[in-house]
């Protein structure tokens, strides 16, 4: 029985910088042994990092030179290795948390922080069947209403959740928190803010009105700033009465955003960087960093426990994940190619998913 | 009855950049009213920030244009305002915590973080009597053995303690922690590390052998690195088996130290900046900041509660504060002038205090 | 100018156990000096502890032998002592946080925990004017919509907030939290749970249907249990699938409630006792306490910072405090007497306030 | 090749309450498959819980009806299942953390708290070879000096470490901490206190002078109280100047100890119960529990991460584990029988280990 896979082929010929060609191919369906589980993919999400691989700017993980990416996968259990416990059942619907390496352990994995382990697992999902190396990576999503919209929970929602949780020991009632960049991650982030810290004042910042309006559908945002039209410093000074913002979450992460906004932090504040558009950061604020005792904090994905919590928020109706998915595509090279182009050229609000079944 | 004050006079004449002239002058001794307390100074410490005022690089706080600085003061209670409670007794020996403003309050003062309040109090101690505006600034040091060596507890020890405490939610047994700059603050810091986190591996970094040897007298330092002679990256990679350092405390804070050492952080690490020698920081590590989820944290002084804890550590014999004071001077302009010069030109290990009585 | 005070007079004659007589009397209006502020009372709340004084079961605080109680007070600034800072203005509307002693300090006050200090301040508000000993006790409520309903923020809302905050390091998404006793405090508590931990499953327990229905108006309660009609153990085992409840908050605190519900705690859970109806507790669960590593935690009021946060939640519309106040009385001995009786005999849902102006 | 096992046989005949008979028997040595590892035992510790099984008061875990107990095991790797990673080498010396179940997972295991999972693993070590079901339970102890004294690190040291860590968010410099019961666990506990909170005042309480003297060899104990000869309340009130003790750790856990000492807690304190001698606890202090906001906390063992940290403290020379082991026995039924008797009858200070090789 075959498994249809969507591959990324390098173009031969003159145009080296052209994005790769997407094609379908049939390969043998793998058989799970030991702890492994074979998943029949139901839907898969498209992430910015897929664009980098598609454009040839980033190497594909080993074994995926030709794979069409996507690490956001939901599916149902097709076949189980002989060591998989009984509570993982055939037909069960699951989300794949792809960062868990259960083989080797170190101080990170022991604390449930496998996403900091040396050898993370990588799973690509643009194919009919995915072999997940251990059942420890699977989270049941049986009671989710809109399973097709669930894949971004595994990366976009997780990354934004990991960033927002970093504010836990910083924000207090009536503090101001600002989100920079209101795309897919930002739309989850404003919701996480309202779930975890409903008592803060929320500022949303973007350079497009559509993005500001899109994010505003998901949570009450107290102040919306279009940084292309308005002066953020002036507005922020005004609304915070010169106290500054207690926490920024920066999904852009360019030299420009960091240098602009870090100056608007209040005492004992935190600036969380998630986006990686910048190559280097010039902090003109060393004296301020010290006098105000603030911190610049990096954020990367989240733990398996975070992933369970996210699924739980979605199940309880606290997280609107359905409407973040603004396009549902077929498992078809032409559609996926257009989706990659649109994402690359900034024409996508929210997230796109490929529906297999 | 008069009070002798040591003043900083601007030189008249040609040489504008010359350090100020130190002179003694008699002024009326102030009388404390309400919450205020008059302190007879017993000894006062010399801090790097005094040098900036002496060299005219930094303005003196209001009312102290002519004052000879020092905010590290111990003394005994000479006279009490009428609202001062009975537990503050005449003759009682006290340390002055100078950052406490009890008049106006905000979210910082309410949480005991008056050092982040908008209008800190400044108290200069190079004078026979100091008027402390509120008894809330006084901490009893009755049971300290070496009261003359106590003034740096109010700034050098406090600043290093505040920095080391920031590691609390970061360091675990067997982690590596590195202190950059082993002068007066560094000599306290290695002790705080051993008191608060005795289970970490400690790395000491300086560019002078004397400083390395001086700090090593105060605590067991596992690895000493003279960065002027050795390659810190090579040594750190070796001893940490490429895992990196979990926490740096940087008492230099130059562009050079930050850019060099921040690359050696491990996952989930923290880089605390205390020194302010750098004007701006170029972080060439945005991608690493995110993937490793580390943070760059500023640190400034400490709270009144920190100050009490420090006095308590000293009283219980857990902190060696006596030997950090390497020079005890007379309250004499010539001696103080030489002390300023030596400190400015890097000839002082540890701290210097002026003994009044 | 006189100040009308409502006093509690002991009955002379035969019936010793009769509640005290409430009468009005005119006394000289005090003049504030130094840090003190004279407040013209706008409204004052009635608390269970007032009943104890009214019935002669509890001594009145010094100076209030005859006072008619109430420590829940809002008013406006009538006159200021000469040391009161300018930001406290005449006419300003304020809530009185009555637990703050600014004179003596200890390790509790330094950390902002004055409610654990040895000599708390007590302020009674059943009178036209109240002399507040220091402006540090005043919190501006200028922007509150329903100032007459605000007094219980100073005790009922604070006590329940202090209890709910104790769950912070315990509860995780999808955990079960149960509130025992859904009167005035319980009606705030269900709201605090939804504000601070919107992601938990909430169980409400009482012995009256009216109380269950009343509390359900303030927050979504997932499971309502009338413990007089249903078996709580059976329901809780069912809904938690035998995992147990992660956190109980017990506003009754009788031997019965504690012994019944503590057995239903899950591993690593917390049982917070607020009510003091029980005299002693028999824990038949020592082995379970250890194997499950749970804790039994007392809770008492809250800090000045908590009080600010509560006012802020109310101001932002996150807390419904208006509807918790179910009766608004006149400053009249007959009305107050009836209010005390009704509260004593269990006929009051929510809280009662006396309106002065 | 055979494996010699020491079994507990029930006596046949008249005396039912007699402790079981210890005998040696040869059984086939098991072969490890998959994740399992066969360990050749080097030494094994004797714990109080073994006494309960020996006296027939407690059932043996399944498959160990006849086993002679001990869950404190160190050994060397004899044979590896085919899925065991390369970093577990043949001949490697390891400690067995016996509480880790890697097969099924729940919210506890995901957070690294497998000791709260529903189906813990139980491993008995009074036999030449032990089959450890997964390599995840093994911790390398290659660099420990005294491997024969290491077994109690797996239970006695872990249990006391877990208890002491619970003080983390409670104790501050100059607080008083008291340990009740200075046997084996107490001797580790005083060391953990000195390692984790060197800045507190330490009180040791026991009813035997030998135990007080024994514990005093391991750490500086500021106040020693023989509760059989002296009045603990009087001494504690005196030394704490009526402030009380911030934290108790009770290794006895009788109704008597809890009821006596819980009254001596200070505000915001914690009473950790580890011992299980009491069946029920009568808390006569409900009002105090609330007014002082203290807590009664159970404590049970520790996590795999705790176990790593303990081995690390031992390796770095911070923990004296050698001298806690006061008797080293042969793997011989007569010696083990006498060791059980002596422990049962209170004649053992510290811990006893059986040396196999």
CSV table of C-alpha atoms in Angstrom, one decimal, chain B residues 34-35 82-85 87 100 102-107 109-112 135-136 138 304-305 308-309, chain C residues 34-35 82-85 87 100 102-107 109-112 135-136 138 304-305 308-309:
chain,number,residue,atom,x,y,z
B,34,UNK,CA,9.4,64.8,62.7
B,35,UNK,CA,10.6,61.4,61.2
B,82,UNK,CA,9.7,63.8,67.5
B,83,UNK,CA,7.9,61.2,65.4
B,84,UNK,CA,10.8,58.7,65.5
B,85,UNK,CA,9.6,55.5,67.4
B,87,UNK,CA,13.0,51.4,69.1
B,100,UNK,CA,14.1,54.9,50.6
B,102,UNK,CA,8.7,57.2,52.4
B,103,UNK,CA,6.7,60.2,51.4
B,104,UNK,CA,5.2,59.5,48.0
B,105,UNK,CA,4.2,56.0,47.1
B,106,UNK,CA,3.6,54.0,44.0
B,107,UNK,CA,3.4,50.4,42.9
B,109,UNK,CA,7.3,51.4,47.1
B,110,UNK,CA,4.2,49.4,48.1
B,111,UNK,CA,6.1,46.2,47.2
B,112,UNK,CA,9.2,47.3,49.1
B,135,UNK,CA,14.1,56.6,60.4
B,136,UNK,CA,12.8,54.1,57.9
B,138,UNK,CA,18.1,53.1,59.3
B,304,UNK,CA,15.5,47.6,51.9
B,305,UNK,CA,14.7,43.9,52.7
B,308,UNK,CA,18.5,43.8,56.1
B,309,UNK,CA,19.4,40.4,54.8
C,34,UNK,CA,0.8,65.2,60.6
C,35,UNK,CA,0.1,62.2,58.3
C,82,UNK,CA,0.2,69.0,57.4
C,83,UNK,CA,2.5,66.1,56.2
C,84,UNK,CA,0.0,64.6,53.8
C,85,UNK,CA,1.4,64.8,50.2
C,87,UNK,CA,-1.6,63.9,45.6
C,100,UNK,CA,-1.6,49.3,57.5
C,102,UNK,CA,3.3,52.7,59.1
C,103,UNK,CA,4.9,53.6,62.4
C,104,UNK,CA,6.8,50.6,63.5
C,105,UNK,CA,8.3,48.2,61.0
C,106,UNK,CA,9.4,44.6,60.9
C,107,UNK,CA,10.2,42.0,58.3
C,109,UNK,CA,5.9,45.6,56.8
C,110,UNK,CA,9.2,45.9,54.9
C,111,UNK,CA,7.8,43.3,52.4
C,112,UNK,CA,4.5,45.0,52.1
C,135,UNK,CA,-2.6,58.7,54.3
C,136,UNK,CA,-0.8,55.5,53.4
C,138,UNK,CA,-6.0,55.5,51.5
C,304,UNK,CA,-2.1,46.8,50.5
C,305,UNK,CA,-0.9,45.8,47.0
C,308,UNK,CA,-4.9,48.2,44.9
C,309,UNK,CA,-5.2,45.4,42.5
